[in-house]
Amino acid sequence: RKEVEQDPGPFNVPEGATVAFNCTYSNSASQSFFWYRQDCRKEPKLLMSVYSSGNEDGRFTAQLNRASQYISLLIRDSKLSDSATYLCVVTSSAADSWGKLQFGAGTQVVVTP
Amino acid sequence: DTEVTQTPKHLVMGMTNKKSLKCEQHMGHRAMYWYKQKAKKPPELMFVYSYEKLSINESVPSRFSPECPNSSLLNLHLHALQPEDSALYLCASSQEGLGQADTQYFGPGTRLTVL
């Protein structure tokens, strides 16, 4: 089983609509959670960290459910520029993980006019 | 400023060539990383330097040789590569040393093609 799993999509979203997707992680010792976005042939860019109480940054809302070991990302009022692959990233402070990033395979979002 | 720079942006090399990739950050970050990313796959960790010392080598073939000349620079020396080594090579840095679950910031990458 992969440590971090995501629905690869693509999620085809009309402009202005809301889209949400989840990411599950298997290591209960995971401590830090992030969403990165990656445009085609570009580097991953930090979108937001995910905090236990959930957090919002403009049109983006991230949630963490430790009991069920998943995080979610919701995008409201989707823009064409939101089209990208969204990478779920998890780290663990366990000694054998040394804070290494564990990446999901990414969820592709395509916003259409 | 969370900028990590990488040069060159693109590199084409033959299997007998020797080349180097360069990465630089001036954020005072203490950990620097090399990743390899193939198309439609997530980045795969190759090496980690923490406080200028090699802390992690993820069983990378010896044809890849990392070097950290100082706290701001990270190089990846390439020699006798194979066509399957063609990929996007990403450098990243994080504020704290390895062992801290810290945010990593990525450079734009070097797109490498091995002929």
PDB file of N, CA and C in Angstrom, chain B residues 1-49:
ATOM      1  N   ASP B   1      11.191  36.228   0.825  1.00  0.00           N
ATOM      2  CA  ASP B   1      11.613  35.656  -0.444  1.00  0.00           C
ATOM      3  C   ASP B   1      11.909  34.169  -0.243  1.00  0.00           C
ATOM      4  N   THR B   2      11.256  33.316  -1.008  1.00  0.00           N
ATOM      5  CA  THR B   2      11.440  31.876  -0.894  1.00  0.00           C
ATOM      6  C   THR B   2      11.997  31.337  -2.190  1.00  0.00           C
ATOM      7  N   GLU B   3      13.041  31.986  -2.725  1.00  0.00           N
ATOM      8  CA  GLU B   3      13.517  31.619  -4.044  1.00  0.00           C
ATOM      9  C   GLU B   3      14.684  30.650  -3.985  1.00  0.00           C
ATOM     10  N   VAL B   4      14.539  29.589  -4.738  1.00  0.00           N
ATOM     11  CA  VAL B   4      15.612  28.634  -4.989  1.00  0.00           C
ATOM     12  C   VAL B   4      15.875  28.694  -6.492  1.00  0.00           C
ATOM     13  N   THR B   5      17.127  28.909  -6.859  1.00  0.00           N
ATOM     14  CA  THR B   5      17.445  29.004  -8.281  1.00  0.00           C
ATOM     15  C   THR B   5      18.230  27.775  -8.719  1.00  0.00           C
ATOM     16  N   GLN B   6      18.047  27.400  -9.980  1.00  0.00           N
ATOM     17  CA  GLN B   6      18.744  26.256 -10.538  1.00  0.00           C
ATOM     18  C   GLN B   6      19.239  26.597 -11.931  1.00  0.00           C
ATOM     19  N   THR B   7      20.439  26.115 -12.237  1.00  0.00           N
ATOM     20  CA  THR B   7      20.976  26.234 -13.587  1.00  0.00           C
ATOM     21  C   THR B   7      21.624  24.923 -13.991  1.00  0.00           C
ATOM     22  N   PRO B   8      21.599  24.594 -15.289  1.00  0.00           N
ATOM     23  CA  PRO B   8      20.835  25.267 -16.344  1.00  0.00           C
ATOM     24  C   PRO B   8      19.360  24.881 -16.286  1.00  0.00           C
ATOM     25  N   LYS B   9      18.534  25.535 -17.081  1.00  0.00           N
ATOM     26  CA  LYS B   9      17.122  25.166 -17.145  1.00  0.00           C
ATOM     27  C   LYS B   9      16.929  23.892 -17.949  1.00  0.00           C
ATOM     28  N   HIS B  10      17.725  23.763 -18.994  1.00  0.00           N
ATOM     29  CA  HIS B  10      17.657  22.588 -19.857  1.00  0.00           C
ATOM     30  C   HIS B  10      19.082  22.092 -20.079  1.00  0.00           C
ATOM     31  N   LEU B  11      19.220  20.766 -20.207  1.00  0.00           N
ATOM     32  CA  LEU B  11      20.534  20.193 -20.468  1.00  0.00           C
ATOM     33  C   LEU B  11      20.350  18.943 -21.308  1.00  0.00           C
ATOM     34  N   VAL B  12      21.090  18.877 -22.398  1.00  0.00           N
ATOM     35  CA  VAL B  12      21.124  17.682 -23.229  1.00  0.00           C
ATOM     36  C   VAL B  12      22.551  17.163 -23.190  1.00  0.00           C
ATOM     37  N   MET B  13      22.703  15.899 -22.871  1.00  0.00           N
ATOM     38  CA  MET B  13      24.049  15.349 -22.783  1.00  0.00           C
ATOM     39  C   MET B  13      24.106  13.926 -23.318  1.00  0.00           C
ATOM     40  N   GLY B  14      25.277  13.573 -23.791  1.00  0.00           N
ATOM     41  CA  GLY B  14      25.494  12.210 -24.228  1.00  0.00           C
ATOM     42  C   GLY B  14      25.883  11.328 -23.060  1.00  0.00           C
ATOM     43  N   MET B  15      25.868  10.043 -23.293  1.00  0.00           N
ATOM     44  CA  MET B  15      26.125   9.094 -22.206  1.00  0.00           C
ATOM     45  C   MET B  15      27.570   9.134 -21.714  1.00  0.00           C
ATOM     46  N   THR B  16      28.473   9.713 -22.498  1.00  0.00           N
ATOM     47  CA  THR B  16      29.872   9.777 -22.060  1.00  0.00           C
ATOM     48  C   THR B  16      30.246  11.136 -21.474  1.00  0.00           C
ATOM     49  N   ASN B  17      29.303  12.055 -21.493  1.00  0.00           N
ATOM     50  CA  ASN B  17      29.604  13.406 -21.009  1.00  0.00           C
ATOM     51  C   ASN B  17      29.676  13.480 -19.486  1.00  0.00           C
ATOM     52  N   LYS B  18      30.351  14.531 -19.005  1.00  0.00           N
ATOM     53  CA  LYS B  18      30.293  14.915 -17.596  1.00  0.00           C
ATOM     54  C   LYS B  18      29.702  16.314 -17.528  1.00  0.00           C
ATOM     55  N   LYS B  19      28.684  16.466 -16.728  1.00  0.00           N
ATOM     56  CA  LYS B  19      28.044  17.766 -16.558  1.00  0.00           C
ATOM     57  C   LYS B  19      27.676  17.949 -15.088  1.00  0.00           C
ATOM     58  N   SER B  20      27.329  19.192 -14.736  1.00  0.00           N
ATOM     59  CA  SER B  20      26.910  19.479 -13.360  1.00  0.00           C
ATOM     60  C   SER B  20      25.663  20.334 -13.352  1.00  0.00           C
ATOM     61  N   LEU B  21      24.791  20.032 -12.419  1.00  0.00           N
ATOM     62  CA  LEU B  21      23.628  20.862 -12.147  1.00  0.00           C
ATOM     63  C   LEU B  21      23.919  21.691 -10.899  1.00  0.00           C
ATOM     64  N   LYS B  22      23.418  22.930 -10.913  1.00  0.00           N
ATOM     65  CA  LYS B  22      23.690  23.820  -9.784  1.00  0.00           C
ATOM     66  C   LYS B  22      22.392  24.321  -9.164  1.00  0.00           C
ATOM     67  N   CYS B  23      22.450  24.511  -7.869  1.00  0.00           N
ATOM     68  CA  CYS B  23      21.303  24.992  -7.115  1.00  0.00           C
ATOM     69  C   CYS B  23      21.803  25.998  -6.086  1.00  0.00           C
ATOM     70  N   GLU B  24      21.029  27.063  -5.885  1.00  0.00           N
ATOM     71  CA  GLU B  24      21.446  28.098  -4.941  1.00  0.00           C
ATOM     72  C   GLU B  24      20.241  28.640  -4.188  1.00  0.00           C
ATOM     73  N   GLN B  25      20.426  28.884  -2.897  1.00  0.00           N
ATOM     74  CA  GLN B  25      19.405  29.560  -2.104  1.00  0.00           C
ATOM     75  C   GLN B  25      20.089  30.500  -1.124  1.00  0.00           C
ATOM     76  N   HIS B  26      19.458  31.650  -0.897  1.00  0.00           N
ATOM     77  CA  HIS B  26      20.024  32.644   0.016  1.00  0.00           C
ATOM     78  C   HIS B  26      19.020  32.960   1.118  1.00  0.00           C
ATOM     79  N   MET B  27      18.316  31.931   1.547  1.00  0.00           N
ATOM     80  CA  MET B  27      17.315  32.118   2.598  1.00  0.00           C
ATOM     81  C   MET B  27      17.849  31.677   3.957  1.00  0.00           C
ATOM     82  N   GLY B  28      19.111  31.244   3.987  1.00  0.00           N
ATOM     83  CA  GLY B  28      19.667  30.747   5.245  1.00  0.00           C
ATOM     84  C   GLY B  28      19.130  29.376   5.627  1.00  0.00           C
ATOM     85  N   HIS B  29      18.578  28.669   4.647  1.00  0.00           N
ATOM     86  CA  HIS B  29      18.050  27.333   4.935  1.00  0.00           C
ATOM     87  C   HIS B  29      19.189  26.357   5.222  1.00  0.00           C
ATOM     88  N   ARG B  30      18.918  25.413   6.132  1.00  0.00           N
ATOM     89  CA  ARG B  30      19.966  24.508   6.579  1.00  0.00           C
ATOM     90  C   ARG B  30      19.906  23.143   5.919  1.00  0.00           C
ATOM     91  N   ALA B  31      18.857  22.846   5.225  1.00  0.00           N
ATOM     92  CA  ALA B  31      18.742  21.571   4.536  1.00  0.00           C
ATOM     93  C   ALA B  31      18.488  21.816   3.057  1.00  0.00           C
ATOM     94  N   MET B  32      19.164  21.021   2.213  1.00  0.00           N
ATOM     95  CA  MET B  32      18.966  21.114   0.775  1.00  0.00           C
ATOM     96  C   MET B  32      18.816  19.711   0.205  1.00  0.00           C
ATOM     97  N   TYR B  33      18.041  19.622  -0.855  1.00  0.00           N
ATOM     98  CA  TYR B  33      17.596  18.323  -1.367  1.00  0.00           C
ATOM     99  C   TYR B  33      17.727  18.262  -2.891  1.00  0.00           C
ATOM    100  N   TRP B  34      17.991  17.070  -3.388  1.00  0.00           N
ATOM    101  CA  TRP B  34      17.863  16.784  -4.819  1.00  0.00           C
ATOM    102  C   TRP B  34      16.749  15.758  -4.998  1.00  0.00           C
ATOM    103  N   TYR B  35      15.865  16.064  -5.961  1.00  0.00           N
ATOM    104  CA  TYR B  35      14.793  15.156  -6.356  1.00  0.00           C
ATOM    105  C   TYR B  35      14.891  14.906  -7.857  1.00  0.00           C
ATOM    106  N   LYS B  36      14.370  13.748  -8.243  1.00  0.00           N
ATOM    107  CA  LYS B  36      14.219  13.420  -9.655  1.00  0.00           C
ATOM    108  C   LYS B  36      12.731  13.215  -9.911  1.00  0.00           C
ATOM    109  N   GLN B  37      12.233  13.801 -11.004  1.00  0.00           N
ATOM    110  CA  GLN B  37      10.822  13.641 -11.315  1.00  0.00           C
ATOM    111  C   GLN B  37      10.636  13.238 -12.777  1.00  0.00           C
ATOM    112  N   LYS B  38      10.003  12.092 -12.975  1.00  0.00           N
ATOM    113  CA  LYS B  38       9.641  11.643 -14.306  1.00  0.00           C
ATOM    114  C   LYS B  38       8.223  12.131 -14.602  1.00  0.00           C
ATOM    115  N   ALA B  39       7.893  12.136 -15.886  1.00  0.00           N
ATOM    116  CA  ALA B  39       6.595  12.661 -16.327  1.00  0.00           C
ATOM    117  C   ALA B  39       5.445  11.926 -15.635  1.00  0.00           C
ATOM    118  N   LYS B  40       4.478  12.717 -15.165  1.00  0.00           N
ATOM    119  CA  LYS B  40       3.260  12.207 -14.538  1.00  0.00           C
ATOM    120  C   LYS B  40       3.522  11.388 -13.272  1.00  0.00           C
ATOM    121  N   LYS B  41       4.676  11.589 -12.646  1.00  0.00           N
ATOM    122  CA  LYS B  41       5.006  10.945 -11.382  1.00  0.00           C
ATOM    123  C   LYS B  41       5.370  12.006 -10.360  1.00  0.00           C
ATOM    124  N   PRO B  42       5.233  11.696  -9.080  1.00  0.00           N
ATOM    125  CA  PRO B  42       5.668  12.668  -8.075  1.00  0.00           C
ATOM    126  C   PRO B  42       7.186  12.699  -7.978  1.00  0.00           C
ATOM    127  N   PRO B  43       7.742  13.737  -7.380  1.00  0.00           N
ATOM    128  CA  PRO B  43       9.209  13.783  -7.195  1.00  0.00           C
ATOM    129  C   PRO B  43       9.694  12.634  -6.318  1.00  0.00           C
ATOM    130  N   GLU B  44      10.881  12.123  -6.660  1.00  0.00           N
ATOM    131  CA  GLU B  44      11.516  11.069  -5.869  1.00  0.00           C
ATOM    132  C   GLU B  44      12.776  11.646  -5.237  1.00  0.00           C
ATOM    133  N   LEU B  45      12.902  11.482  -3.937  1.00  0.00           N
ATOM    134  CA  LEU B  45      14.062  12.000  -3.228  1.00  0.00           C
ATOM    135  C   LEU B  45      15.317  11.240  -3.642  1.00  0.00           C
ATOM    136  N   MET B  46      16.404  12.012  -3.876  1.00  0.00           N
ATOM    137  CA  MET B  46      17.701  11.404  -4.195  1.00  0.00           C
ATOM    138  C   MET B  46      18.679  11.595  -3.027  1.00  0.00           C
ATOM    139  N   PHE B  47      18.911  12.843  -2.670  1.00  0.00           N
ATOM    140  CA  PHE B  47      19.916  13.170  -1.642  1.00  0.00           C
ATOM    141  C   PHE B  47      19.374  14.272  -0.741  1.00  0.00           C
ATOM    142  N   VAL B  48      19.884  14.249   0.505  1.00  0.00           N
ATOM    143  CA  VAL B  48      19.605  15.337   1.435  1.00  0.00           C
ATOM    144  C   VAL B  48      20.911  15.773   2.088  1.00  0.00           C
ATOM    145  N   TYR B  49      21.137  17.076   2.096  1.00  0.00           N
ATOM    146  CA  TYR B  49      22.225  17.666   2.860  1.00  0.00           C
ATOM    147  C   TYR B  49      21.611  18.437   4.021  1.00  0.00           C
TER     148      TYR B  49
END
